JSON list of C-alpha atoms in Angstrom, two decimals:
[
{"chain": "E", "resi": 1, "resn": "UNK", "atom": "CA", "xyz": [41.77, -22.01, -23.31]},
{"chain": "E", "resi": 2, "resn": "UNK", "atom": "CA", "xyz": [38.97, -24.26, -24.75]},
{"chain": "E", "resi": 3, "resn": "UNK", "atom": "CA", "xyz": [37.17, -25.58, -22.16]},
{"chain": "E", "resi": 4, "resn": "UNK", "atom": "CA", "xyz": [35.28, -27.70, -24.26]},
{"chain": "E", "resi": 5, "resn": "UNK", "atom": "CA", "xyz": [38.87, -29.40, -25.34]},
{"chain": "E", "resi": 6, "resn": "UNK", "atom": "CA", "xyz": [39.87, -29.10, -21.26]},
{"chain": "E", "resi": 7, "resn": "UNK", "atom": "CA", "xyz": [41.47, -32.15, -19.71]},
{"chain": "E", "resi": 8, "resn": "UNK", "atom": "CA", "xyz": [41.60, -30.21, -15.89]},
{"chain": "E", "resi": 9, "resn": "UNK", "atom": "CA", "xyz": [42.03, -30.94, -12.11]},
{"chain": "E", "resi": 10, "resn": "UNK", "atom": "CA", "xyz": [40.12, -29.17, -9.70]},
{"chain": "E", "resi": 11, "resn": "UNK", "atom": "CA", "xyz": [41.60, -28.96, -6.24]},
{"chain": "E", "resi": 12, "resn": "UNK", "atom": "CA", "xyz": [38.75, -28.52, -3.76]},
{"chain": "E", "resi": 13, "resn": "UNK", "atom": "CA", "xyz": [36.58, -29.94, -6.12]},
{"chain": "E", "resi": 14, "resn": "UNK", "atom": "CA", "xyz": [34.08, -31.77, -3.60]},
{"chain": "E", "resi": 15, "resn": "UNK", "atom": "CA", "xyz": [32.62, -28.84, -3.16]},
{"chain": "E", "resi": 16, "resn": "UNK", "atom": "CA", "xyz": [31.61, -24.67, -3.02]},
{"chain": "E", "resi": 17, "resn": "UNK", "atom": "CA", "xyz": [34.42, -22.68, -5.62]},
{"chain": "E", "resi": 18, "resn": "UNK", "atom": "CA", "xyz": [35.70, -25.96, -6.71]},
{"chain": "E", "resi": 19, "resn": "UNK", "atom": "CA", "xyz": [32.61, -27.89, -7.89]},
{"chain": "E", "resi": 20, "resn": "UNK", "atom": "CA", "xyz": [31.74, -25.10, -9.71]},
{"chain": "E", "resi": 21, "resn": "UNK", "atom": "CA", "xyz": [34.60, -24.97, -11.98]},
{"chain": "E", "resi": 22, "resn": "UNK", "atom": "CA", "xyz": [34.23, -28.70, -12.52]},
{"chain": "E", "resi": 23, "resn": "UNK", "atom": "CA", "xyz": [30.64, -27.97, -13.52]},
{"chain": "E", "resi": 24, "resn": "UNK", "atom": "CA", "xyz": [31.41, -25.28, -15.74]},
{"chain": "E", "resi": 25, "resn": "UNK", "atom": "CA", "xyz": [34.27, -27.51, -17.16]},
{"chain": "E", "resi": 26, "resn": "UNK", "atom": "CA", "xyz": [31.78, -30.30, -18.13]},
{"chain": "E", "resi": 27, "resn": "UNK", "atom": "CA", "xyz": [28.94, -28.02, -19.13]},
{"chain": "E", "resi": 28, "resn": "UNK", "atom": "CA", "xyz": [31.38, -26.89, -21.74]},
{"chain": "E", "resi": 29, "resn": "UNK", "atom": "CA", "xyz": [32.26, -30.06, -22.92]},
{"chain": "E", "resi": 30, "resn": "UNK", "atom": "CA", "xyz": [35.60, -30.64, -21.05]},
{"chain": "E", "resi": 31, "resn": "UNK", "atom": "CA", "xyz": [36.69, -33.37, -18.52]},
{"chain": "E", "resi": 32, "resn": "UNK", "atom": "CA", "xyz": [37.70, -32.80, -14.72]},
{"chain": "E", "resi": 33, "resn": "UNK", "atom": "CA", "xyz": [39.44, -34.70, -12.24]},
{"chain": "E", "resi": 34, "resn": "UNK", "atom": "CA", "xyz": [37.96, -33.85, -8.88]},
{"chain": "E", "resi": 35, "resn": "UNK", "atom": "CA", "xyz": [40.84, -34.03, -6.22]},
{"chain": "E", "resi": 36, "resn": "UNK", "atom": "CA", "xyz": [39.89, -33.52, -2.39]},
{"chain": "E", "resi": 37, "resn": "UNK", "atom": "CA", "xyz": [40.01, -34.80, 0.83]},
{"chain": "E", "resi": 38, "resn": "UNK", "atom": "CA", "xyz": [36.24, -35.50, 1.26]},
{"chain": "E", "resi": 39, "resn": "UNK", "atom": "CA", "xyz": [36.23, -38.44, 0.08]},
{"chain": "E", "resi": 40, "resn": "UNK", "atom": "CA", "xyz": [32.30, -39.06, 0.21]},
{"chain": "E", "resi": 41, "resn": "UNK", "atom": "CA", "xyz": [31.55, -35.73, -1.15]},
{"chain": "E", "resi": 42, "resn": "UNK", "atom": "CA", "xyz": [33.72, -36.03, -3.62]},
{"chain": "E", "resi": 43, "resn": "UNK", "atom": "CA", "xyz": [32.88, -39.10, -5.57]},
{"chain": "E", "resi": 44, "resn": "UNK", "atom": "CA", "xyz": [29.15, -37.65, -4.53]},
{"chain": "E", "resi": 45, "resn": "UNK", "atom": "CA", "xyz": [30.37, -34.70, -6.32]},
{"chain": "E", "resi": 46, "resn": "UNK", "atom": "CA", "xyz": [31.92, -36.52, -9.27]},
{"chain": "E", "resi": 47, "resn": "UNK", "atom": "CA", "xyz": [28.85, -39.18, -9.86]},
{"chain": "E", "resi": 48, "resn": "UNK", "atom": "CA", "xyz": [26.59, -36.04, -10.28]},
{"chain": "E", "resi": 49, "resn": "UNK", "atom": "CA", "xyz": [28.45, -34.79, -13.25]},
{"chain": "E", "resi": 50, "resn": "UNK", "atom": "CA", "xyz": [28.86, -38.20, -15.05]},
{"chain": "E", "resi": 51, "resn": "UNK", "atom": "CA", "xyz": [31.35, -39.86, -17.10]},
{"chain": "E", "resi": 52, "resn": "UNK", "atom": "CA", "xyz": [33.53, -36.66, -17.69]},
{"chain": "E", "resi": 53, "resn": "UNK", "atom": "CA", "xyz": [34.33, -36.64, -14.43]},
{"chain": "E", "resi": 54, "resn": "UNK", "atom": "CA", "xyz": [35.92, -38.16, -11.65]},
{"chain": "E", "resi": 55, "resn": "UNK", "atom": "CA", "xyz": [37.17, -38.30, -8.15]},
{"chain": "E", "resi": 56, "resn": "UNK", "atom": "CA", "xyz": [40.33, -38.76, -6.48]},
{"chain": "E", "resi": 57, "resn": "UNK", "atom": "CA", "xyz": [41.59, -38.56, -2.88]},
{"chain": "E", "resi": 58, "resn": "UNK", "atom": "CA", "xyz": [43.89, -35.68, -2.73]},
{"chain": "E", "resi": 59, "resn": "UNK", "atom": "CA", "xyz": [45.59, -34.03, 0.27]},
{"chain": "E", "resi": 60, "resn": "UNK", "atom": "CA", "xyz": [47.28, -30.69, -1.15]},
{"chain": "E", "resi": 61, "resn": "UNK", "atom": "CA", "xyz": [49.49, -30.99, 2.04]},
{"chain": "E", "resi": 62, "resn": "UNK", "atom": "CA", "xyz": [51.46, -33.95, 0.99]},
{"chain": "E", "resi": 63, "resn": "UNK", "atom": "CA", "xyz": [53.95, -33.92, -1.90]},
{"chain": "E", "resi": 64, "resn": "UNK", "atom": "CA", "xyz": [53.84, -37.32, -2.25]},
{"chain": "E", "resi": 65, "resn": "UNK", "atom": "CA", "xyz": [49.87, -37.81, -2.29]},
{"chain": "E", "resi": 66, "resn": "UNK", "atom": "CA", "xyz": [49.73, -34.66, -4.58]},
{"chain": "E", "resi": 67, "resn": "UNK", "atom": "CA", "xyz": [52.18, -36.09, -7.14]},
{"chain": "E", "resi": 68, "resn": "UNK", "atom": "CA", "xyz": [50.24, -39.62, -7.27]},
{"chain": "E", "resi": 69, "resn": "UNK", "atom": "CA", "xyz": [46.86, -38.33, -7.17]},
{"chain": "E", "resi": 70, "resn": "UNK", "atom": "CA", "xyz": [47.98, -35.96, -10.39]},
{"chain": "E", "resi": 71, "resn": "UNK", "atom": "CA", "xyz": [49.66, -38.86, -12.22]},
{"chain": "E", "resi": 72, "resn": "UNK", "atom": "CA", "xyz": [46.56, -40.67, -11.77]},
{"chain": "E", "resi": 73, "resn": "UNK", "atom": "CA", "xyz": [44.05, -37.63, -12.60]},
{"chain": "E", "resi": 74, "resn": "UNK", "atom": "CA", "xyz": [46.56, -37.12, -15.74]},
{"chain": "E", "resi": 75, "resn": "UNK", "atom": "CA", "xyz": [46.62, -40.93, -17.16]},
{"chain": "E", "resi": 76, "resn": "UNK", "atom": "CA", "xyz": [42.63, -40.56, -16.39]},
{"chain": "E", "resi": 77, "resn": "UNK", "atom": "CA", "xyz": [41.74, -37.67, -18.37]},
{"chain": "E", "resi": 78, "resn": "UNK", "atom": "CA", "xyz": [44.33, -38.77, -20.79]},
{"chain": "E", "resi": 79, "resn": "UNK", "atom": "CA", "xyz": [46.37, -35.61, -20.20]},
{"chain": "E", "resi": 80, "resn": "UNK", "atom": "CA", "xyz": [46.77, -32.56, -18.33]},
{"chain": "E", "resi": 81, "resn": "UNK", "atom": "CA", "xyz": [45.98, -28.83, -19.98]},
{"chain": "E", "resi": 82, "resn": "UNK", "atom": "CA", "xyz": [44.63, -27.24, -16.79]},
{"chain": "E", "resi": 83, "resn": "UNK", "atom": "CA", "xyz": [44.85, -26.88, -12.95]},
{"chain": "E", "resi": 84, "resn": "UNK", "atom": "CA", "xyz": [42.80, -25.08, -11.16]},
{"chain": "E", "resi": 85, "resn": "UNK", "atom": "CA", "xyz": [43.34, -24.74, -6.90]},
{"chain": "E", "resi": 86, "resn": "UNK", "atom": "CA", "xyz": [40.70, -24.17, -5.20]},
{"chain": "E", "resi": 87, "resn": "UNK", "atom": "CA", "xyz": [41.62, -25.81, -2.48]},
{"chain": "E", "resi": 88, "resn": "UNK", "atom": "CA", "xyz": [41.58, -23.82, 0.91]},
{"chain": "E", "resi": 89, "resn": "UNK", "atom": "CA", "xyz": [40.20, -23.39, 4.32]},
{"chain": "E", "resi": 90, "resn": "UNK", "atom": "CA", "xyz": [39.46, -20.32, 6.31]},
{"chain": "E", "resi": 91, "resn": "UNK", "atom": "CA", "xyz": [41.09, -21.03, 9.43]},
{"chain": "E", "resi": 92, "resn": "UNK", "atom": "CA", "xyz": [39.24, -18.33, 11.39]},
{"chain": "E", "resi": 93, "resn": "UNK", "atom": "CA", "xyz": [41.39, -16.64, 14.32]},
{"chain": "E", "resi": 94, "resn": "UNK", "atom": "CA", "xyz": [42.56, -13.39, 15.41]},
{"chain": "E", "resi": 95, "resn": "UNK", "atom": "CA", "xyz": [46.29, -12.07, 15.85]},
{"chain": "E", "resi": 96, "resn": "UNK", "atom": "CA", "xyz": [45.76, -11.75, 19.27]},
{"chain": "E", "resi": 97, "resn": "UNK", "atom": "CA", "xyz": [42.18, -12.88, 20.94]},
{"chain": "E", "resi": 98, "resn": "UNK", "atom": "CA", "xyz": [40.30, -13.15, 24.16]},
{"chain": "E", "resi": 99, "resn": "UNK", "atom": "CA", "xyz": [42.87, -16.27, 24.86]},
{"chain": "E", "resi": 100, "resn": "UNK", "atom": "CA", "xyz": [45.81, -14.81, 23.75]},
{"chain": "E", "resi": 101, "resn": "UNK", "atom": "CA", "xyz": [48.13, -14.89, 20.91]},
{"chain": "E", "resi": 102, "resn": "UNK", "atom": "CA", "xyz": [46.94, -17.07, 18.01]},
{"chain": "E", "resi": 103, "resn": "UNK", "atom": "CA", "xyz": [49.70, -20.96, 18.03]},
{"chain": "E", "resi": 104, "resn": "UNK", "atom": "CA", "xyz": [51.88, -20.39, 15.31]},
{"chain": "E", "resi": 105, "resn": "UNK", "atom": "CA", "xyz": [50.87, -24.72, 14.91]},
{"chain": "E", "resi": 106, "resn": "UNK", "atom": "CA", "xyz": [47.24, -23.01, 13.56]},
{"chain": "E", "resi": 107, "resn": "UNK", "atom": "CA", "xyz": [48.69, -19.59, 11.59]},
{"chain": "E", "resi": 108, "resn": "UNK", "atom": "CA", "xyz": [50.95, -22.85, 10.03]},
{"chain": "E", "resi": 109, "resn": "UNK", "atom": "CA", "xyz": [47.90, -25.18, 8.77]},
{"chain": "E", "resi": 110, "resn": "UNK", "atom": "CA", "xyz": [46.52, -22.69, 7.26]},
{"chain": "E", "resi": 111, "resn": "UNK", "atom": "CA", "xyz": [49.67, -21.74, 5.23]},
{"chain": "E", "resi": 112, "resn": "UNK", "atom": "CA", "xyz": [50.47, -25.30, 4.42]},
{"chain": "E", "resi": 113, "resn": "UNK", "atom": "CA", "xyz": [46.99, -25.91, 3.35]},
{"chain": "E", "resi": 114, "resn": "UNK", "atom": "CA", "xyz": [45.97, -22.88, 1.17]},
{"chain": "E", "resi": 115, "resn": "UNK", "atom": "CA", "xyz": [49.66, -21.86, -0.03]},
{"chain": "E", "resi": 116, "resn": "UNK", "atom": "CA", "xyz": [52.15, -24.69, 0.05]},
{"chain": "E", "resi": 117, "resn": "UNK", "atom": "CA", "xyz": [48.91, -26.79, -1.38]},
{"chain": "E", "resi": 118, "resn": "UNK", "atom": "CA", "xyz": [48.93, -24.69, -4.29]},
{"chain": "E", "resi": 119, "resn": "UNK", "atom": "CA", "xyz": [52.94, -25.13, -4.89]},
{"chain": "E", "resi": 120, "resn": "UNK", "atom": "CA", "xyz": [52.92, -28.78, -4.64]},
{"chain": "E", "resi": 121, "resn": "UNK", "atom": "CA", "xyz": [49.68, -28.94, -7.32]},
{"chain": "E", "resi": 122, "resn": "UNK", "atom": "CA", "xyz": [51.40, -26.70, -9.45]},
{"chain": "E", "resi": 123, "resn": "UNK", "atom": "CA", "xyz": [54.49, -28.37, -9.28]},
{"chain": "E", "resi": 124, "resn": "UNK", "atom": "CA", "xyz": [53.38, -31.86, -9.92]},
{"chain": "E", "resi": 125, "resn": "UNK", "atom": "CA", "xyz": [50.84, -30.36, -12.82]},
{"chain": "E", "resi": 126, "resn": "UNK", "atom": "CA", "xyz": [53.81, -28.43, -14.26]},
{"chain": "E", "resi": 127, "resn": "UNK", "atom": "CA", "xyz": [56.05, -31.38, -14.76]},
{"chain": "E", "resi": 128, "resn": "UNK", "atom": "CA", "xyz": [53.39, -33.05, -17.04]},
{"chain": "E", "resi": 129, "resn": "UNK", "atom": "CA", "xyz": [52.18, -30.29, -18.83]},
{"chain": "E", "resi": 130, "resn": "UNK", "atom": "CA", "xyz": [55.70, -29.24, -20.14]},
{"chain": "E", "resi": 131, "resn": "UNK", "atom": "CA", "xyz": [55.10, -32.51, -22.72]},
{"chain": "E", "resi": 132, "resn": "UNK", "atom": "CA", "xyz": [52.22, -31.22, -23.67]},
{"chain": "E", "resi": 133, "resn": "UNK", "atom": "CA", "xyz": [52.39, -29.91, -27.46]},
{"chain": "E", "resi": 134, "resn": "UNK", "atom": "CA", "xyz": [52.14, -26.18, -27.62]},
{"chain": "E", "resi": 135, "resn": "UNK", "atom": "CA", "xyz": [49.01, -25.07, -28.77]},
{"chain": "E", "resi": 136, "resn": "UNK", "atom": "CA", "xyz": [47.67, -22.51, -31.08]},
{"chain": "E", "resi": 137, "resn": "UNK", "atom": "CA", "xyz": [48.78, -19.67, -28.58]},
{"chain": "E", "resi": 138, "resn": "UNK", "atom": "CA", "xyz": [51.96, -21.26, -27.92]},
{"chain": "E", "resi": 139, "resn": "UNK", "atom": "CA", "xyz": [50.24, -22.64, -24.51]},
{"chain": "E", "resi": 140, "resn": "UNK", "atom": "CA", "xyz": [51.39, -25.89, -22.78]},
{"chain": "E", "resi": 141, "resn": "UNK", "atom": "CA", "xyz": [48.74, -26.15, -19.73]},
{"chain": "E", "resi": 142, "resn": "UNK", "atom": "CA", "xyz": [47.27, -23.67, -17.43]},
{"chain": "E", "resi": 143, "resn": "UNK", "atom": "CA", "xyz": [47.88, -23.14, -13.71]},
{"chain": "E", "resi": 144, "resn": "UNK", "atom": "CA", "xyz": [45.02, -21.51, -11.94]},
{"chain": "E", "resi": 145, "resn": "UNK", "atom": "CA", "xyz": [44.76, -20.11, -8.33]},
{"chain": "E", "resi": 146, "resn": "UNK", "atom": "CA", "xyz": [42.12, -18.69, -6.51]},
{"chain": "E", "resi": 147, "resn": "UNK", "atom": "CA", "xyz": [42.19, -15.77, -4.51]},
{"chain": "E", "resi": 148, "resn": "UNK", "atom": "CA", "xyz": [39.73, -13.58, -2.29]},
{"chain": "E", "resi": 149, "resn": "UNK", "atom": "CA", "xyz": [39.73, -9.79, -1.39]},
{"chain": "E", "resi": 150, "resn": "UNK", "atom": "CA", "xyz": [40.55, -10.78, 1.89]},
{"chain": "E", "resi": 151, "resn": "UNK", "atom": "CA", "xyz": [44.10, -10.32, 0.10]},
{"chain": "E", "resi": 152, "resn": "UNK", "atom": "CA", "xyz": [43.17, -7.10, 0.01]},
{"chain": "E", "resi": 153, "resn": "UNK", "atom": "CA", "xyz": [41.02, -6.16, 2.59]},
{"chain": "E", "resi": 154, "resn": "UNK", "atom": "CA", "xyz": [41.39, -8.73, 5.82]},
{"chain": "E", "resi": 155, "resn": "UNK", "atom": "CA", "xyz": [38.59, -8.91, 8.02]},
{"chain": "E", "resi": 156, "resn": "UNK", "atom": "CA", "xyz": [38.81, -9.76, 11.70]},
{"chain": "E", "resi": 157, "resn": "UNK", "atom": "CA", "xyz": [39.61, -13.09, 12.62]},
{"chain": "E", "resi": 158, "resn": "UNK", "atom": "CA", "xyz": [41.34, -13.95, 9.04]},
{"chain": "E", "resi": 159, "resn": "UNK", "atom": "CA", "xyz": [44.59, -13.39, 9.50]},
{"chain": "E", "resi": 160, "resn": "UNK", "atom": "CA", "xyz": [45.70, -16.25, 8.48]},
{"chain": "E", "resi": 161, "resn": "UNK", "atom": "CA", "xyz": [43.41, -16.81, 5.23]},
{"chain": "E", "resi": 162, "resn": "UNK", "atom": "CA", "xyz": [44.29, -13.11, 4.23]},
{"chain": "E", "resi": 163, "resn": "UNK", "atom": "CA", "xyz": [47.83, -13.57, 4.51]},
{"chain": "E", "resi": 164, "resn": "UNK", "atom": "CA", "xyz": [47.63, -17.00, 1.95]},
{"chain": "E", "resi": 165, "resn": "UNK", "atom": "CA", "xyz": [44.94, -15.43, 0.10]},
{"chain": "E", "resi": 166, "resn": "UNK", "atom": "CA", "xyz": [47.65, -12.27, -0.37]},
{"chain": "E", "resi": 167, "resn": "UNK", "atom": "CA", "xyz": [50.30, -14.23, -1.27]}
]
């Protein structure tokens, strides 16, 4: 992909993994819709890279907020050829700790947050990005996730962030 030609969302992009792609994005030339729930650090965020890009409100949790914040990302940029989730959170906690068993409620955030987050963006990105024209390499759009080697090699207390990061 051309980022120079890029017309992306960045999930998480208020800030660390996420602003940097949006960076890179417009140092190259592209546009990016920041979505994310920090709302002040985002359109921070977004006013510090200028008029190619932008923030919007975004709570990966909720279909409903993910599908209308990507509508409106996609009629801003004036299309949709990339997706990139950075969204997450750590969610530190042991398996078992000094206080007992980690609540499944907290194992559960986490999950909804860093993996069902990623489904609903991809999703909602998806179903505009199959009307995109195919490009030279036959591409449509691009769907991007983030990982960690915490996939790979948890660390204790990360249970939960390993296991999404894994999957």
């Amino acid at each position: 992909m051309d980022l120079a030609q890029a017309r992306a969302l960045v999930t998480g992009g208020a800030s660390g993994l996420g602003l940097a792609v949006a960076r890179r994005i417009v140092a190259a030339g592209g546009r990016a819709a920041l979505l994310d729930v920090q709302a002040e650090a985002g359109a921070a965020a977004a006013a510090g890279l200028g008029d190619s890009a932008k923030f919007f409100r975004c709570d990966v949790t909720s279909e409903q907020g993910v599908n209308e914040a990507v509508k409106a990302a996609h009629d801003w940029l004036g299309g949709l050829t990339l997706a990139v989730n950075c969204a997450g959170v750590i969610g530190a906690g042991k398996l078992l700790g000094r206080d007992g068993p980690m609540a499944t409620d907290f194992f559960a955030k986490v999950v909804t947050i860093n993996l069902v987050g990623t489904f609903n963006v991809d999703k909602a990105a998806a179903a505009l990005m199959q009307h995109n024209a195919p490009n030279a390499d036959g591409e449509r759009g691009l769907l991007v996730h983030t990982s960690s080697v915490a996939a790979f090699e948890g660390q204790i207390g990360q249970i939960a962030y390993s296991a999404t990061k894994a999957a």
